[in-house]
Amino acid sequence: MSKLKFGIVGCGVISKTHATAISALSSDAELVAVCDVIEDRARKLAQDFGVKKIYTDYEKMLLDPEIDVISVCTPSGMHADMAVLAADAKKHVIIEKPMDITLSKADRIIEAQNRNNVVISIISQHRYSDCMQLLKRLMNEGKFGNIVLATSYTKWYRSQEYYDSGSWRGTWNLDGGGALMNQSIHYIDMIQWIVGKVVEVFAYCTTRAHRRIEVEDGAVAVVKFENGAIGEIVGTTSAYPGFETRLEIFGEHGSAIAINTQLESLYFKDGSEKEYLESYKKEDRGPVGASSAAIKEEGHVRQYRDVINAIKTGTKPLIPAEEGRHPVEIILAIYLSSLTGKPVKLPLESDDEVLKEIEKIKGKGF
């Protein structure tokens, strides 16, 4: 198969990361079109990356026979609509996280993927890091033994100006949530992917440090895993000036701590960590409390490479649509627990109950 041709819809901040990833894979990929309802924004991205085709009408963009893959970088609550239209136009799709903000919308994406036999992948670039790949391998090999405790911490900072910069930010309708759905989702995906399925949560969410937002800027959840482990998920956008993300795993035979997708500590009772650390290349941790504009592109490059390979070989990528559903379900369960004051078991039968509870607090915050 020749070089795959990409189109980006939604030319906001994160679109540059996607465009850079495509450019980095120039032997296999080419960005040929961009689309945004704000023409100046689309034109700016096109100029920065040498793209000739500029669209303000997404449906017209989908009629372009040159485009093989659509990268969806619009506000979160628009992802399913964009992705389903692309899949029905027989385009492959890459969706910036979260895949969407409700389970019903997530299921529409999965159905469109299967109905059209196209590749749809949800961005979770940290899965491709050397650190997370190693932790997943160690977990699969049983090196930690029975997991006792696992924790995910995302203590970032987002200014009031960040939320004021777009009318959709901090809203339930398009942002779908706050510190969890849009920042902590990365490490929520890591903890469930590496440690295992979450089967119950009990949580508190709050809105304390930001004005004019409907969603949480702080959350704490206690979780139970299917394998019997317990854990904690903590997320905030109010930790000035922004601190590292952390994933911690403690098992009967050993422990591991990752900070900003870099392996900080690894210990096994039998001393076998040495053989793994010898082959592990420690890299720069990257920016603390990273904003979208500061995201290092390497993770996106690796995910794009994986998706391109899946399209060319007819296989599944590491993160097909169904994988992107898991962290969204966990986050919705956390919201439901906070709003009802009760533990919530997973899997959720539907998101009807949480959506009803969210309707009660729209415009107010937690």
JSON list of N, CA, C and O in Angstrom, two decimals, residues 14 18 71-79 94-101 109 121-126 154 156 158 162 168-169 174-175 177-187 189 237 290-292 295 300 303 319 323-325 327-328 331:
[
{"chain": "A", "resi": 14, "resn": "ILE", "atom": "N", "xyz": [-4.51, 20.85, 20.10]},
{"chain": "A", "resi": 14, "resn": "ILE", "atom": "CA", "xyz": [-3.96, 19.49, 19.99]},
{"chain": "A", "resi": 14, "resn": "ILE", "atom": "C", "xyz": [-3.74, 19.08, 18.54]},
{"chain": "A", "resi": 14, "resn": "ILE", "atom": "O", "xyz": [-2.98, 18.14, 18.26]},
{"chain": "A", "resi": 18, "resn": "HIS", "atom": "N", "xyz": [-0.97, 16.25, 16.35]},
{"chain": "A", "resi": 18, "resn": "HIS", "atom": "CA", "xyz": [-1.33, 15.24, 15.35]},
{"chain": "A", "resi": 18, "resn": "HIS", "atom": "C", "xyz": [-0.63, 15.52, 14.03]},
{"chain": "A", "resi": 18, "resn": "HIS", "atom": "O", "xyz": [-0.10, 14.59, 13.39]},
{"chain": "A", "resi": 71, "resn": "SER", "atom": "N", "xyz": [-8.32, 12.33, 11.28]},
{"chain": "A", "resi": 71, "resn": "SER", "atom": "CA", "xyz": [-7.92, 12.53, 12.68]},
{"chain": "A", "resi": 71, "resn": "SER", "atom": "C", "xyz": [-8.89, 13.52, 13.31]},
{"chain": "A", "resi": 71, "resn": "SER", "atom": "O", "xyz": [-8.99, 14.67, 12.86]},
{"chain": "A", "resi": 72, "resn": "VAL", "atom": "N", "xyz": [-9.61, 13.07, 14.33]},
{"chain": "A", "resi": 72, "resn": "VAL", "atom": "CA", "xyz": [-10.66, 13.87, 14.96]},
{"chain": "A", "resi": 72, "resn": "VAL", "atom": "C", "xyz": [-10.08, 14.60, 16.17]},
{"chain": "A", "resi": 72, "resn": "VAL", "atom": "O", "xyz": [-9.69, 13.98, 17.16]},
{"chain": "A", "resi": 73, "resn": "CYS", "atom": "N", "xyz": [-10.02, 15.93, 16.08]},
{"chain": "A", "resi": 73, "resn": "CYS", "atom": "CA", "xyz": [-9.45, 16.77, 17.14]},
{"chain": "A", "resi": 73, "resn": "CYS", "atom": "C", "xyz": [-10.43, 17.86, 17.58]},
{"chain": "A", "resi": 73, "resn": "CYS", "atom": "O", "xyz": [-10.02, 18.92, 18.03]},
{"chain": "A", "resi": 74, "resn": "THR", "atom": "N", "xyz": [-11.70, 17.59, 17.43]},
{"chain": "A", "resi": 74, "resn": "THR", "atom": "CA", "xyz": [-12.76, 18.52, 17.82]},
{"chain": "A", "resi": 74, "resn": "THR", "atom": "C", "xyz": [-13.04, 18.40, 19.32]},
{"chain": "A", "resi": 74, "resn": "THR", "atom": "O", "xyz": [-12.51, 17.50, 19.99]},
{"chain": "A", "resi": 75, "resn": "PRO", "atom": "N", "xyz": [-13.88, 19.28, 19.91]},
{"chain": "A", "resi": 75, "resn": "PRO", "atom": "CA", "xyz": [-14.28, 19.10, 21.31]},
{"chain": "A", "resi": 75, "resn": "PRO", "atom": "C", "xyz": [-14.83, 17.70, 21.58]},
{"chain": "A", "resi": 75, "resn": "PRO", "atom": "O", "xyz": [-15.47, 17.09, 20.70]},
{"chain": "A", "resi": 76, "resn": "SER", "atom": "N", "xyz": [-14.62, 17.21, 22.78]},
{"chain": "A", "resi": 76, "resn": "SER", "atom": "CA", "xyz": [-14.88, 15.80, 23.12]},
{"chain": "A", "resi": 76, "resn": "SER", "atom": "C", "xyz": [-16.28, 15.33, 22.79]},
{"chain": "A", "resi": 76, "resn": "SER", "atom": "O", "xyz": [-16.48, 14.23, 22.29]},
{"chain": "A", "resi": 77, "resn": "GLY", "atom": "N", "xyz": [-17.27, 16.18, 23.06]},
{"chain": "A", "resi": 77, "resn": "GLY", "atom": "CA", "xyz": [-18.65, 15.77, 22.85]},
{"chain": "A", "resi": 77, "resn": "GLY", "atom": "C", "xyz": [-19.07, 15.70, 21.40]},
{"chain": "A", "resi": 77, "resn": "GLY", "atom": "O", "xyz": [-20.21, 15.30, 21.10]},
{"chain": "A", "resi": 78, "resn": "MET", "atom": "N", "xyz": [-18.16, 16.04, 20.49]},
{"chain": "A", "resi": 78, "resn": "MET", "atom": "CA", "xyz": [-18.44, 15.95, 19.05]},
{"chain": "A", "resi": 78, "resn": "MET", "atom": "C", "xyz": [-17.77, 14.73, 18.41]},
{"chain": "A", "resi": 78, "resn": "MET", "atom": "O", "xyz": [-17.96, 14.47, 17.22]},
{"chain": "A", "resi": 79, "resn": "HIS", "atom": "N", "xyz": [-16.97, 14.00, 19.18]},
{"chain": "A", "resi": 79, "resn": "HIS", "atom": "CA", "xyz": [-16.14, 12.95, 18.60]},
{"chain": "A", "resi": 79, "resn": "HIS", "atom": "C", "xyz": [-16.94, 11.85, 17.91]},
{"chain": "A", "resi": 79, "resn": "HIS", "atom": "O", "xyz": [-16.58, 11.42, 16.81]},
{"chain": "A", "resi": 94, "resn": "ILE", "atom": "N", "xyz": [-8.65, 8.21, 13.59]},
{"chain": "A", "resi": 94, "resn": "ILE", "atom": "CA", "xyz": [-7.91, 8.35, 14.84]},
{"chain": "A", "resi": 94, "resn": "ILE", "atom": "C", "xyz": [-8.60, 9.45, 15.63]},
{"chain": "A", "resi": 94, "resn": "ILE", "atom": "O", "xyz": [-8.83, 10.54, 15.11]},
{"chain": "A", "resi": 95, "resn": "ILE", "atom": "N", "xyz": [-8.96, 9.15, 16.89]},
{"chain": "A", "resi": 95, "resn": "ILE", "atom": "CA", "xyz": [-9.72, 10.10, 17.70]},
{"chain": "A", "resi": 95, "resn": "ILE", "atom": "C", "xyz": [-8.89, 10.52, 18.91]},
{"chain": "A", "resi": 95, "resn": "ILE", "atom": "O", "xyz": [-8.43, 9.67, 19.68]},
{"chain": "A", "resi": 96, "resn": "GLU", "atom": "N", "xyz": [-8.71, 11.81, 19.09]},
{"chain": "A", "resi": 96, "resn": "GLU", "atom": "CA", "xyz": [-8.05, 12.31, 20.30]},
{"chain": "A", "resi": 96, "resn": "GLU", "atom": "C", "xyz": [-8.91, 11.94, 21.50]},
{"chain": "A", "resi": 96, "resn": "GLU", "atom": "O", "xyz": [-10.14, 11.90, 21.41]},
{"chain": "A", "resi": 97, "resn": "LYS", "atom": "N", "xyz": [-8.27, 11.64, 22.63]},
{"chain": "A", "resi": 97, "resn": "LYS", "atom": "CA", "xyz": [-9.02, 11.26, 23.83]},
{"chain": "A", "resi": 97, "resn": "LYS", "atom": "C", "xyz": [-9.88, 12.41, 24.33]},
{"chain": "A", "resi": 97, "resn": "LYS", "atom": "O", "xyz": [-9.58, 13.58, 24.06]},
{"chain": "A", "resi": 98, "resn": "PRO", "atom": "N", "xyz": [-10.98, 12.12, 25.06]},
{"chain": "A", "resi": 98, "resn": "PRO", "atom": "CA", "xyz": [-11.61, 10.81, 25.19]},
{"chain": "A", "resi": 98, "resn": "PRO", "atom": "C", "xyz": [-12.34, 10.47, 23.90]},
{"chain": "A", "resi": 98, "resn": "PRO", "atom": "O", "xyz": [-12.61, 11.36, 23.09]},
{"chain": "A", "resi": 99, "resn": "MET", "atom": "N", "xyz": [-12.69, 9.18, 23.71]},
{"chain": "A", "resi": 99, "resn": "MET", "atom": "CA", "xyz": [-13.34, 8.82, 22.46]},
{"chain": "A", "resi": 99, "resn": "MET", "atom": "C", "xyz": [-14.66, 9.57, 22.31]},
{"chain": "A", "resi": 99, "resn": "MET", "atom": "O", "xyz": [-15.05, 9.96, 21.23]},
{"chain": "A", "resi": 100, "resn": "ASP", "atom": "N", "xyz": [-15.37, 9.78, 23.40]},
{"chain": "A", "resi": 100, "resn": "ASP", "atom": "CA", "xyz": [-16.49, 10.70, 23.52]},
{"chain": "A", "resi": 100, "resn": "ASP", "atom": "C", "xyz": [-16.83, 10.74, 25.00]},
{"chain": "A", "resi": 100, "resn": "ASP", "atom": "O", "xyz": [-16.05, 10.25, 25.83]},
{"chain": "A", "resi": 101, "resn": "ILE", "atom": "N", "xyz": [-17.95, 11.32, 25.36]},
{"chain": "A", "resi": 101, "resn": "ILE", "atom": "CA", "xyz": [-18.22, 11.61, 26.77]},
{"chain": "A", "resi": 101, "resn": "ILE", "atom": "C", "xyz": [-19.35, 10.79, 27.38]},
{"chain": "A", "resi": 101, "resn": "ILE", "atom": "O", "xyz": [-19.66, 10.95, 28.56]},
{"chain": "A", "resi": 109, "resn": "ILE", "atom": "N", "xyz": [-19.46, 4.57, 18.09]},
{"chain": "A", "resi": 109, "resn": "ILE", "atom": "CA", "xyz": [-18.16, 4.52, 17.40]},
{"chain": "A", "resi": 109, "resn": "ILE", "atom": "C", "xyz": [-17.74, 3.08, 17.17]},
{"chain": "A", "resi": 109, "resn": "ILE", "atom": "O", "xyz": [-17.28, 2.71, 16.08]},
{"chain": "A", "resi": 121, "resn": "SER", "atom": "N", "xyz": [-8.95, 4.11, 16.08]},
{"chain": "A", "resi": 121, "resn": "SER", "atom": "CA", "xyz": [-8.08, 4.05, 17.25]},
{"chain": "A", "resi": 121, "resn": "SER", "atom": "C", "xyz": [-8.24, 5.31, 18.08]},
{"chain": "A", "resi": 121, "resn": "SER", "atom": "O", "xyz": [-8.37, 6.41, 17.54]},
{"chain": "A", "resi": 122, "resn": "ILE", "atom": "N", "xyz": [-8.24, 5.13, 19.41]},
{"chain": "A", "resi": 122, "resn": "ILE", "atom": "CA", "xyz": [-8.40, 6.25, 20.33]},
{"chain": "A", "resi": 122, "resn": "ILE", "atom": "C", "xyz": [-7.03, 6.61, 20.90]},
{"chain": "A", "resi": 122, "resn": "ILE", "atom": "O", "xyz": [-6.30, 5.74, 21.38]},
{"chain": "A", "resi": 123, "resn": "ILE", "atom": "N", "xyz": [-6.69, 7.87, 20.87]},
{"chain": "A", "resi": 123, "resn": "ILE", "atom": "CA", "xyz": [-5.38, 8.30, 21.35]},
{"chain": "A", "resi": 123, "resn": "ILE", "atom": "C", "xyz": [-5.23, 8.00, 22.85]},
{"chain": "A", "resi": 123, "resn": "ILE", "atom": "O", "xyz": [-6.03, 8.43, 23.68]},
{"chain": "A", "resi": 124, "resn": "SER", "atom": "N", "xyz": [-4.23, 7.21, 23.16]},
{"chain": "A", "resi": 124, "resn": "SER", "atom": "CA", "xyz": [-3.76, 6.99, 24.54]},
{"chain": "A", "resi": 124, "resn": "SER", "atom": "C", "xyz": [-2.27, 6.73, 24.42]},
{"chain": "A", "resi": 124, "resn": "SER", "atom": "O", "xyz": [-1.78, 5.62, 24.62]},
{"chain": "A", "resi": 125, "resn": "GLN", "atom": "N", "xyz": [-1.57, 7.78, 24.06]},
{"chain": "A", "resi": 125, "resn": "GLN", "atom": "CA", "xyz": [-0.18, 7.66, 23.61]},
{"chain": "A", "resi": 125, "resn": "GLN", "atom": "C", "xyz": [0.76, 7.10, 24.66]},
{"chain": "A", "resi": 125, "resn": "GLN", "atom": "O", "xyz": [1.81, 6.53, 24.34]},
{"chain": "A", "resi": 126, "resn": "HIS", "atom": "N", "xyz": [0.38, 7.22, 25.94]},
{"chain": "A", "resi": 126, "resn": "HIS", "atom": "CA", "xyz": [1.28, 6.72, 26.98]},
{"chain": "A", "resi": 126, "resn": "HIS", "atom": "C", "xyz": [1.41, 5.20, 26.97]},
{"chain": "A", "resi": 126, "resn": "HIS", "atom": "O", "xyz": [2.40, 4.66, 27.47]},
{"chain": "A", "resi": 154, "resn": "THR", "atom": "N", "xyz": [-2.89, 12.41, 38.98]},
{"chain": "A", "resi": 154, "resn": "THR", "atom": "CA", "xyz": [-2.69, 13.45, 37.97]},
{"chain": "A", "resi": 154, "resn": "THR", "atom": "C", "xyz": [-2.99, 14.79, 38.64]},
{"chain": "A", "resi": 154, "resn": "THR", "atom": "O", "xyz": [-4.16, 15.18, 38.76]},
{"chain": "A", "resi": 156, "resn": "TRP", "atom": "N", "xyz": [-2.39, 18.32, 38.08]},
{"chain": "A", "resi": 156, "resn": "TRP", "atom": "CA", "xyz": [-2.00, 19.34, 37.11]},
{"chain": "A", "resi": 156, "resn": "TRP", "atom": "C", "xyz": [-2.65, 20.67, 37.45]},
{"chain": "A", "resi": 156, "resn": "TRP", "atom": "O", "xyz": [-3.47, 20.77, 38.37]},
{"chain": "A", "resi": 158, "resn": "ARG", "atom": "N", "xyz": [-4.61, 24.03, 35.56]},
{"chain": "A", "resi": 158, "resn": "ARG", "atom": "CA", "xyz": [-5.18, 24.73, 34.43]},
{"chain": "A", "resi": 158, "resn": "ARG", "atom": "C", "xyz": [-5.73, 26.05, 34.96]},
{"chain": "A", "resi": 158, "resn": "ARG", "atom": "O", "xyz": [-6.51, 26.06, 35.93]},
{"chain": "A", "resi": 162, "resn": "TYR", "atom": "N", "xyz": [-7.56, 29.23, 30.82]},
{"chain": "A", "resi": 162, "resn": "TYR", "atom": "CA", "xyz": [-7.69, 28.00, 30.02]},
{"chain": "A", "resi": 162, "resn": "TYR", "atom": "C", "xyz": [-9.17, 27.67, 29.82]},
{"chain": "A", "resi": 162, "resn": "TYR", "atom": "O", "xyz": [-9.61, 27.40, 28.69]},
{"chain": "A", "resi": 168, "resn": "TRP", "atom": "N", "xyz": [-16.79, 25.92, 25.08]},
{"chain": "A", "resi": 168, "resn": "TRP", "atom": "CA", "xyz": [-17.12, 24.52, 25.33]},
{"chain": "A", "resi": 168, "resn": "TRP", "atom": "C", "xyz": [-16.36, 23.96, 26.53]},
{"chain": "A", "resi": 168, "resn": "TRP", "atom": "O", "xyz": [-16.76, 22.94, 27.12]},
{"chain": "A", "resi": 169, "resn": "ARG", "atom": "N", "xyz": [-15.25, 24.61, 26.91]},
{"chain": "A", "resi": 169, "resn": "ARG", "atom": "CA", "xyz": [-14.43, 24.07, 28.00]},
{"chain": "A", "resi": 169, "resn": "ARG", "atom": "C", "xyz": [-15.18, 24.16, 29.33]},
{"chain": "A", "resi": 169, "resn": "ARG", "atom": "O", "xyz": [-15.84, 25.16, 29.64]},
{"chain": "A", "resi": 174, "resn": "LEU", "atom": "N", "xyz": [-20.05, 19.41, 25.99]},
{"chain": "A", "resi": 174, "resn": "LEU", "atom": "CA", "xyz": [-18.96, 19.21, 25.03]},
{"chain": "A", "resi": 174, "resn": "LEU", "atom": "C", "xyz": [-17.65, 18.77, 25.66]},
{"chain": "A", "resi": 174, "resn": "LEU", "atom": "O", "xyz": [-16.89, 18.03, 25.04]},
{"chain": "A", "resi": 175, "resn": "ASP", "atom": "N", "xyz": [-17.37, 19.19, 26.89]},
{"chain": "A", "resi": 175, "resn": "ASP", "atom": "CA", "xyz": [-16.16, 18.73, 27.57]},
{"chain": "A", "resi": 175, "resn": "ASP", "atom": "C", "xyz": [-16.40, 17.40, 28.26]},
{"chain": "A", "resi": 175, "resn": "ASP", "atom": "O", "xyz": [-15.49, 16.59, 28.40]},
{"chain": "A", "resi": 177, "resn": "GLY", "atom": "N", "xyz": [-16.79, 16.57, 31.23]},
{"chain": "A", "resi": 177, "resn": "GLY", "atom": "CA", "xyz": [-16.16, 16.39, 32.52]},
{"chain": "A", "resi": 177, "resn": "GLY", "atom": "C", "xyz": [-14.95, 17.29, 32.60]},
{"chain": "A", "resi": 177, "resn": "GLY", "atom": "O", "xyz": [-14.63, 18.01, 31.65]},
{"chain": "A", "resi": 178, "resn": "GLY", "atom": "N", "xyz": [-14.27, 17.25, 33.72]},
{"chain": "A", "resi": 178, "resn": "GLY", "atom": "CA", "xyz": [-13.14, 18.14, 33.92]},
{"chain": "A", "resi": 178, "resn": "GLY", "atom": "C", "xyz": [-11.83, 17.43, 34.12]},
{"chain": "A", "resi": 178, "resn": "GLY", "atom": "O", "xyz": [-11.31, 16.79, 33.20]},
{"chain": "A", "resi": 179, "resn": "ALA", "atom": "N", "xyz": [-11.29, 17.52, 35.32]},
{"chain": "A", "resi": 179, "resn": "ALA", "atom": "CA", "xyz": [-9.96, 16.99, 35.61]},
{"chain": "A", "resi": 179, "resn": "ALA", "atom": "C", "xyz": [-9.83, 15.51, 35.31]},
{"chain": "A", "resi": 179, "resn": "ALA", "atom": "O", "xyz": [-8.74, 15.04, 34.95]},
{"chain": "A", "resi": 180, "resn": "LEU", "atom": "N", "xyz": [-10.91, 14.76, 35.42]},
{"chain": "A", "resi": 180, "resn": "LEU", "atom": "CA", "xyz": [-10.85, 13.32, 35.11]},
{"chain": "A", "resi": 180, "resn": "LEU", "atom": "C", "xyz": [-10.97, 13.06, 33.62]},
{"chain": "A", "resi": 180, "resn": "LEU", "atom": "O", "xyz": [-10.12, 12.40, 33.02]},
{"chain": "A", "resi": 181, "resn": "MET", "atom": "N", "xyz": [-12.03, 13.57, 33.01]},
{"chain": "A", "resi": 181, "resn": "MET", "atom": "CA", "xyz": [-12.32, 13.23, 31.61]},
{"chain": "A", "resi": 181, "resn": "MET", "atom": "C", "xyz": [-11.29, 13.80, 30.65]},
{"chain": "A", "resi": 181, "resn": "MET", "atom": "O", "xyz": [-11.03, 13.21, 29.59]},
{"chain": "A", "resi": 182, "resn": "ASN", "atom": "N", "xyz": [-10.64, 14.89, 31.01]},
{"chain": "A", "resi": 182, "resn": "ASN", "atom": "CA", "xyz": [-9.76, 15.54, 30.05]},
{"chain": "A", "resi": 182, "resn": "ASN", "atom": "C", "xyz": [-8.28, 15.54, 30.41]},
{"chain": "A", "resi": 182, "resn": "ASN", "atom": "O", "xyz": [-7.45, 15.70, 29.52]},
{"chain": "A", "resi": 183, "resn": "GLN", "atom": "N", "xyz": [-7.93, 15.37, 31.65]},
{"chain": "A", "resi": 183, "resn": "GLN", "atom": "CA", "xyz": [-6.52, 15.31, 32.03]},
{"chain": "A", "resi": 183, "resn": "GLN", "atom": "C", "xyz": [-6.15, 13.93, 32.61]},
{"chain": "A", "resi": 183, "resn": "GLN", "atom": "O", "xyz": [-5.27, 13.25, 32.09]},
{"chain": "A", "resi": 184, "resn": "SER", "atom": "N", "xyz": [-6.85, 13.50, 33.63]},
{"chain": "A", "resi": 184, "resn": "SER", "atom": "CA", "xyz": [-6.51, 12.25, 34.31]},
{"chain": "A", "resi": 184, "resn": "SER", "atom": "C", "xyz": [-6.80, 11.01, 33.49]},
{"chain": "A", "resi": 184, "resn": "SER", "atom": "O", "xyz": [-6.33, 9.92, 33.82]},
{"chain": "A", "resi": 185, "resn": "ILE", "atom": "N", "xyz": [-7.56, 11.15, 32.42]},
{"chain": "A", "resi": 185, "resn": "ILE", "atom": "CA", "xyz": [-7.95, 9.99, 31.62]},
{"chain": "A", "resi": 185, "resn": "ILE", "atom": "C", "xyz": [-6.74, 9.20, 31.12]},
{"chain": "A", "resi": 185, "resn": "ILE", "atom": "O", "xyz": [-6.79, 7.99, 30.98]},
{"chain": "A", "resi": 186, "resn": "HIS", "atom": "N", "xyz": [-5.61, 9.90, 30.90]},
{"chain": "A", "resi": 186, "resn": "HIS", "atom": "CA", "xyz": [-4.41, 9.20, 30.44]},
{"chain": "A", "resi": 186, "resn": "HIS", "atom": "C", "xyz": [-3.99, 8.13, 31.44]},
{"chain": "A", "resi": 186, "resn": "HIS", "atom": "O", "xyz": [-3.76, 6.98, 31.08]},
{"chain": "A", "resi": 187, "resn": "TYR", "atom": "N", "xyz": [-3.86, 8.52, 32.70]},
{"chain": "A", "resi": 187, "resn": "TYR", "atom": "CA", "xyz": [-3.38, 7.56, 33.70]},
{"chain": "A", "resi": 187, "resn": "TYR", "atom": "C", "xyz": [-4.49, 6.66, 34.22]},
{"chain": "A", "resi": 187, "resn": "TYR", "atom": "O", "xyz": [-4.22, 5.57, 34.73]},
{"chain": "A", "resi": 189, "resn": "ASP", "atom": "N", "xyz": [-6.48, 5.32, 32.09]},
{"chain": "A", "resi": 189, "resn": "ASP", "atom": "CA", "xyz": [-6.32, 4.27, 31.09]},
{"chain": "A", "resi": 189, "resn": "ASP", "atom": "C", "xyz": [-5.13, 3.39, 31.44]},
{"chain": "A", "resi": 189, "resn": "ASP", "atom": "O", "xyz": [-5.20, 2.16, 31.30]},
{"chain": "A", "resi": 237, "resn": "THR", "atom": "N", "xyz": [-7.09, 19.79, 38.41]},
{"chain": "A", "resi": 237, "resn": "THR", "atom": "CA", "xyz": [-6.50, 20.83, 37.57]},
{"chain": "A", "resi": 237, "resn": "THR", "atom": "C", "xyz": [-6.26, 22.08, 38.42]},
{"chain": "A", "resi": 237, "resn": "THR", "atom": "O", "xyz": [-6.15, 23.19, 37.90]},
{"chain": "A", "resi": 290, "resn": "ALA", "atom": "N", "xyz": [1.68, 18.94, 32.08]},
{"chain": "A", "resi": 290, "resn": "ALA", "atom": "CA", "xyz": [1.74, 19.36, 30.67]},
{"chain": "A", "resi": 290, "resn": "ALA", "atom": "C", "xyz": [0.42, 19.86, 30.13]},
{"chain": "A", "resi": 290, "resn": "ALA", "atom": "O", "xyz": [-0.61, 19.22, 30.28]},
{"chain": "A", "resi": 291, "resn": "SER", "atom": "N", "xyz": [0.48, 21.01, 29.48]},
{"chain": "A", "resi": 291, "resn": "SER", "atom": "CA", "xyz": [-0.67, 21.50, 28.72]},
{"chain": "A", "resi": 291, "resn": "SER", "atom": "C", "xyz": [-0.65, 20.81, 27.36]},
{"chain": "A", "resi": 291, "resn": "SER", "atom": "O", "xyz": [0.35, 20.21, 26.97]},
{"chain": "A", "resi": 292, "resn": "SER", "atom": "N", "xyz": [-1.77, 20.89, 26.65]},
{"chain": "A", "resi": 292, "resn": "SER", "atom": "CA", "xyz": [-1.83, 20.27, 25.33]},
{"chain": "A", "resi": 292, "resn": "SER", "atom": "C", "xyz": [-0.74, 20.80, 24.42]},
{"chain": "A", "resi": 292, "resn": "SER", "atom": "O", "xyz": [-0.16, 20.07, 23.62]},
{"chain": "A", "resi": 295, "resn": "ILE", "atom": "N", "xyz": [2.75, 19.00, 24.95]},
{"chain": "A", "resi": 295, "resn": "ILE", "atom": "CA", "xyz": [2.86, 17.55, 24.84]},
{"chain": "A", "resi": 295, "resn": "ILE", "atom": "C", "xyz": [3.97, 17.15, 23.88]},
{"chain": "A", "resi": 295, "resn": "ILE", "atom": "O", "xyz": [4.08, 17.68, 22.77]},
{"chain": "A", "resi": 300, "resn": "HIS", "atom": "N", "xyz": [2.46, 10.15, 20.30]},
{"chain": "A", "resi": 300, "resn": "HIS", "atom": "CA", "xyz": [1.54, 10.21, 19.16]},
{"chain": "A", "resi": 300, "resn": "HIS", "atom": "C", "xyz": [2.18, 9.60, 17.91]},
{"chain": "A", "resi": 300, "resn": "HIS", "atom": "O", "xyz": [1.51, 8.90, 17.14]},
{"chain": "A", "resi": 303, "resn": "GLN", "atom": "N", "xyz": [1.89, 5.90, 18.20]},
{"chain": "A", "resi": 303, "resn": "GLN", "atom": "CA", "xyz": [0.52, 5.43, 17.98]},
{"chain": "A", "resi": 303, "resn": "GLN", "atom": "C", "xyz": [0.14, 5.54, 16.52]},
{"chain": "A", "resi": 303, "resn": "GLN", "atom": "O", "xyz": [-0.50, 4.63, 15.97]},
{"chain": "A", "resi": 319, "resn": "ILE", "atom": "N", "xyz": [-4.83, 0.04, 20.33]},
{"chain": "A", "resi": 319, "resn": "ILE", "atom": "CA", "xyz": [-5.98, 0.68, 20.97]},
{"chain": "A", "resi": 319, "resn": "ILE", "atom": "C", "xyz": [-7.11, 0.85, 19.96]},
{"chain": "A", "resi": 319, "resn": "ILE", "atom": "O", "xyz": [-7.33, 1.93, 19.42]},
{"chain": "A", "resi": 323, "resn": "GLU", "atom": "N", "xyz": [-11.24, -0.39, 23.18]},
{"chain": "A", "resi": 323, "resn": "GLU", "atom": "CA", "xyz": [-10.32, -0.12, 24.28]},
{"chain": "A", "resi": 323, "resn": "GLU", "atom": "C", "xyz": [-10.50, 1.29, 24.82]},
{"chain": "A", "resi": 323, "resn": "GLU", "atom": "O", "xyz": [-10.31, 1.54, 26.01]},
{"chain": "A", "resi": 324, "resn": "GLY", "atom": "N", "xyz": [-10.86, 2.22, 23.95]},
{"chain": "A", "resi": 324, "resn": "GLY", "atom": "CA", "xyz": [-11.06, 3.60, 24.39]},
{"chain": "A", "resi": 324, "resn": "GLY", "atom": "C", "xyz": [-12.28, 3.77, 25.28]},
{"chain": "A", "resi": 324, "resn": "GLY", "atom": "O", "xyz": [-12.41, 4.79, 25.98]},
{"chain": "A", "resi": 325, "resn": "ARG", "atom": "N", "xyz": [-13.17, 2.78, 25.27]},
{"chain": "A", "resi": 325, "resn": "ARG", "atom": "CA", "xyz": [-14.39, 2.86, 26.07]},
{"chain": "A", "resi": 325, "resn": "ARG", "atom": "C", "xyz": [-14.12, 2.69, 27.56]},
{"chain": "A", "resi": 325, "resn": "ARG", "atom": "O", "xyz": [-14.81, 3.26, 28.41]},
{"chain": "A", "resi": 327, "resn": "PRO", "atom": "N", "xyz": [-11.72, 3.62, 29.94]},
{"chain": "A", "resi": 327, "resn": "PRO", "atom": "CA", "xyz": [-11.52, 4.74, 30.87]},
{"chain": "A", "resi": 327, "resn": "PRO", "atom": "C", "xyz": [-12.73, 5.66, 30.96]},
{"chain": "A", "resi": 327, "resn": "PRO", "atom": "O", "xyz": [-13.00, 6.23, 32.02]},
{"chain": "A", "resi": 328, "resn": "VAL", "atom": "N", "xyz": [-13.48, 5.81, 29.86]},
{"chain": "A", "resi": 328, "resn": "VAL", "atom": "CA", "xyz": [-14.69, 6.64, 29.90]},
{"chain": "A", "resi": 328, "resn": "VAL", "atom": "C", "xyz": [-15.70, 6.04, 30.87]},
{"chain": "A", "resi": 328, "resn": "VAL", "atom": "O", "xyz": [-16.32, 6.75, 31.67]},
{"chain": "A", "resi": 331, "resn": "ILE", "atom": "N", "xyz": [-14.63, 6.72, 34.49]},
{"chain": "A", "resi": 331, "resn": "ILE", "atom": "CA", "xyz": [-14.85, 8.12, 34.86]},
{"chain": "A", "resi": 331, "resn": "ILE", "atom": "C", "xyz": [-16.32, 8.39, 35.10]},
{"chain": "A", "resi": 331, "resn": "ILE", "atom": "O", "xyz": [-16.69, 9.06, 36.08]}
]
